[in-house]
Amino acid sequence: MNAPFSPAPADALRSALAGLLDGLPPKQAAQAVDRLIANYRGRTPTDAPILRDRSDVAAYAAYRMPATFEAVRAALAGLADAAPEWSPGSHVDVGGGTGAATWAVSATWESGRPVTVLDWAEPALTLGRELAAANPLLAEVDWRRSRIGSALSIESADLVTISYVLGELTEADRGSVVAAAARAAQAVVVIEPGTPDGYARVLAARDALLAAGFSIAAPCPHDGACPIEPGADWCHFSARVSRSSLHRKVKGGSLPYEDEKFSYVAAARFPVSPVAARVTRRPQIRKGQVLLDLCTRDSGLARATVTKRHGALYREARDVDWGDPWVQGD
């Protein structure tokens, strides 16, 4: 994806998180992380906030904010690629917690804007406000406590993000939240974990946004039905996340990075130009050839085999990544 991106917000976020777990026993942080991971995988719909206290919020921010930031940024890049002349003048982040999506928006469109973060966990909002002080582009954020469900009211905004929150809700509340976003926004981006369940929630949101008159900007090359056979596979992507020493302290692990799997849809009421084809799996690089699994505008799911005899196209194929557009796909 080739949307503009500045490393400054990512660096500022890492710096803001650096001292977050000072004084919090590692065992307590690890236990909180384990419980939060189970919930954020979407298997525990609830009508109560998942982030209950400062310890929960600190553990969540340390372990999840960098990954959420990268996944949301990648999804926003898909929208930015499809509408390169557009940028949001206002932003509402539904279920935004400690504000990872607001950081990602500031990394994608480098200007300040009025932002409202809605969440039902006051400790998350409090910590989000503290972290945002490190980012000048987040000076106009209203951290507002709000129940996320059927009674949700969203003020009109250019962009509404709903990231890693639908899995916390009942099916009825998911529909209500997406409908509220569709009524309020010019563009809606929904991000969920890259699991079959997360993809199913994204697919339902996609259908609802299309029914509300939106056009799909990304990742799909079209507004038609998803060509994946239900139950056979699921659409998801991967974002590389640098692990800090803080991250390893919370959850362990020897690698300096991890890959965050996510599913998403970006949709808009204004004209967008989706890619002709998108790489839907990690490319398979073999001797003298590259195999690309694609979702295409005209042919649905397809595989492209690019060999050395294709010259420049082969060199391009070797550099393409999972989730990238493939300009030769049409």
PDB file of N, CA and C in Angstrom, residues 3 16 19 31 37 61 70 98 104 130 144-145 148 170 174 184 207-208 211 234 242 280 283 311 314 322-323:
ATOM      1  N   ALA A   3      -0.053   4.589   0.571  1.00  0.00           N
ATOM      2  CA  ALA A   3      -0.573   5.809   1.177  1.00  0.00           C
ATOM      3  C   ALA A   3       0.534   6.504   1.955  1.00  0.00           C
ATOM      4  N   ALA A  16       5.611   7.084  24.293  1.00  0.00           N
ATOM      5  CA  ALA A  16       4.574   7.330  25.289  1.00  0.00           C
ATOM      6  C   ALA A  16       4.257   6.078  26.095  1.00  0.00           C
ATOM      7  N   GLY A  19       7.035   3.985  29.642  1.00  0.00           N
ATOM      8  CA  GLY A  19       7.022   3.890  31.101  1.00  0.00           C
ATOM      9  C   GLY A  19       5.715   3.416  31.672  1.00  0.00           C
ATOM     10  N   GLN A  31      -1.282 -11.727  33.430  1.00  0.00           N
ATOM     11  CA  GLN A  31      -2.607 -12.288  33.654  1.00  0.00           C
ATOM     12  C   GLN A  31      -3.681 -11.435  32.982  1.00  0.00           C
ATOM     13  N   ILE A  37      -6.710 -10.975  25.758  1.00  0.00           N
ATOM     14  CA  ILE A  37      -6.554 -11.633  24.467  1.00  0.00           C
ATOM     15  C   ILE A  37      -7.740 -12.533  24.186  1.00  0.00           C
ATOM     16  N   ALA A  61      -2.786  -1.492  26.734  1.00  0.00           N
ATOM     17  CA  ALA A  61      -2.038  -0.514  25.949  1.00  0.00           C
ATOM     18  C   ALA A  61      -0.646  -1.029  25.607  1.00  0.00           C
ATOM     19  N   GLU A  70      -0.903  -0.582  13.961  1.00  0.00           N
ATOM     20  CA  GLU A  70      -0.415  -1.012  12.647  1.00  0.00           C
ATOM     21  C   GLU A  70      -1.540  -1.587  11.791  1.00  0.00           C
ATOM     22  N   THR A  98      -7.959   3.343  24.343  1.00  0.00           N
ATOM     23  CA  THR A  98      -6.800   4.204  24.612  1.00  0.00           C
ATOM     24  C   THR A  98      -6.330   4.980  23.384  1.00  0.00           C
ATOM     25  N   ALA A 104      -3.356   6.199  14.467  1.00  0.00           N
ATOM     26  CA  ALA A 104      -3.201   5.718  13.096  1.00  0.00           C
ATOM     27  C   ALA A 104      -3.729   6.725  12.081  1.00  0.00           C
ATOM     28  N   GLU A 130      -3.893  10.730  28.409  1.00  0.00           N
ATOM     29  CA  GLU A 130      -2.509  10.916  28.846  1.00  0.00           C
ATOM     30  C   GLU A 130      -1.535  10.625  27.711  1.00  0.00           C
ATOM     31  N   ARG A 144     -14.728  10.750  25.304  1.00  0.00           N
ATOM     32  CA  ARG A 144     -16.115  10.803  25.811  1.00  0.00           C
ATOM     33  C   ARG A 144     -16.616   9.414  26.193  1.00  0.00           C
ATOM     34  N   ARG A 145     -17.104   9.294  27.405  1.00  0.00           N
ATOM     35  CA  ARG A 145     -17.663   8.012  27.838  1.00  0.00           C
ATOM     36  C   ARG A 145     -19.028   7.809  27.192  1.00  0.00           C
ATOM     37  N   ILE A 148     -21.492   1.577  24.080  1.00  0.00           N
ATOM     38  CA  ILE A 148     -21.378   1.150  22.690  1.00  0.00           C
ATOM     39  C   ILE A 148     -22.382   0.018  22.467  1.00  0.00           C
ATOM     40  N   THR A 170     -23.106  -8.044  21.188  1.00  0.00           N
ATOM     41  CA  THR A 170     -24.060  -9.007  20.669  1.00  0.00           C
ATOM     42  C   THR A 170     -24.299  -8.726  19.191  1.00  0.00           C
ATOM     43  N   ARG A 174     -24.045  -5.126  17.251  1.00  0.00           N
ATOM     44  CA  ARG A 174     -23.136  -4.898  16.118  1.00  0.00           C
ATOM     45  C   ARG A 174     -23.862  -4.199  14.978  1.00  0.00           C
ATOM     46  N   ALA A 184     -23.834   8.521  10.176  1.00  0.00           N
ATOM     47  CA  ALA A 184     -23.059   9.695  10.591  1.00  0.00           C
ATOM     48  C   ALA A 184     -21.936  10.067   9.641  1.00  0.00           C
ATOM     49  N   ASP A 207     -21.741  -5.764   4.143  1.00  0.00           N
ATOM     50  CA  ASP A 207     -23.084  -5.867   3.568  1.00  0.00           C
ATOM     51  C   ASP A 207     -23.973  -4.707   4.025  1.00  0.00           C
ATOM     52  N   ALA A 208     -23.875  -4.358   5.312  1.00  0.00           N
ATOM     53  CA  ALA A 208     -24.697  -3.274   5.848  1.00  0.00           C
ATOM     54  C   ALA A 208     -24.314  -1.930   5.232  1.00  0.00           C
ATOM     55  N   ALA A 211     -25.652  -1.736   1.719  1.00  0.00           N
ATOM     56  CA  ALA A 211     -27.097  -1.511   1.754  1.00  0.00           C
ATOM     57  C   ALA A 211     -27.430  -0.067   2.103  1.00  0.00           C
ATOM     58  N   TRP A 234     -11.151 -17.422   4.620  1.00  0.00           N
ATOM     59  CA  TRP A 234     -11.558 -16.105   5.080  1.00  0.00           C
ATOM     60  C   TRP A 234     -10.545 -15.080   4.605  1.00  0.00           C
ATOM     61  N   SER A 242       6.713  -4.052  15.331  1.00  0.00           N
ATOM     62  CA  SER A 242       7.973  -4.118  16.065  1.00  0.00           C
ATOM     63  C   SER A 242       7.699  -4.360  17.542  1.00  0.00           C
ATOM     64  N   THR A 280      -4.072 -11.486  -1.783  1.00  0.00           N
ATOM     65  CA  THR A 280      -4.824 -11.938  -0.617  1.00  0.00           C
ATOM     66  C   THR A 280      -4.092 -12.956   0.241  1.00  0.00           C
ATOM     67  N   PRO A 283       2.791 -13.825  -0.942  1.00  0.00           N
ATOM     68  CA  PRO A 283       3.268 -14.368  -2.221  1.00  0.00           C
ATOM     69  C   PRO A 283       4.221 -15.546  -2.023  1.00  0.00           C
ATOM     70  N   GLY A 311      10.189 -10.413 -17.193  1.00  0.00           N
ATOM     71  CA  GLY A 311      11.088  -9.264 -17.058  1.00  0.00           C
ATOM     72  C   GLY A 311      10.756  -8.369 -15.883  1.00  0.00           C
ATOM     73  N   TYR A 314       8.219  -9.480 -13.380  1.00  0.00           N
ATOM     74  CA  TYR A 314       8.714 -10.466 -12.417  1.00  0.00           C
ATOM     75  C   TYR A 314       9.405  -9.768 -11.237  1.00  0.00           C
ATOM     76  N   TRP A 322       1.728  -9.161   0.747  1.00  0.00           N
ATOM     77  CA  TRP A 322       0.363  -9.523   1.129  1.00  0.00           C
ATOM     78  C   TRP A 322      -0.432  -8.246   1.429  1.00  0.00           C
ATOM     79  N   GLY A 323      -1.592  -8.099   0.780  1.00  0.00           N
ATOM     80  CA  GLY A 323      -2.427  -6.927   0.981  1.00  0.00           C
ATOM     81  C   GLY A 323      -2.196  -5.816  -0.015  1.00  0.00           C
TER      82      GLY A 323
END
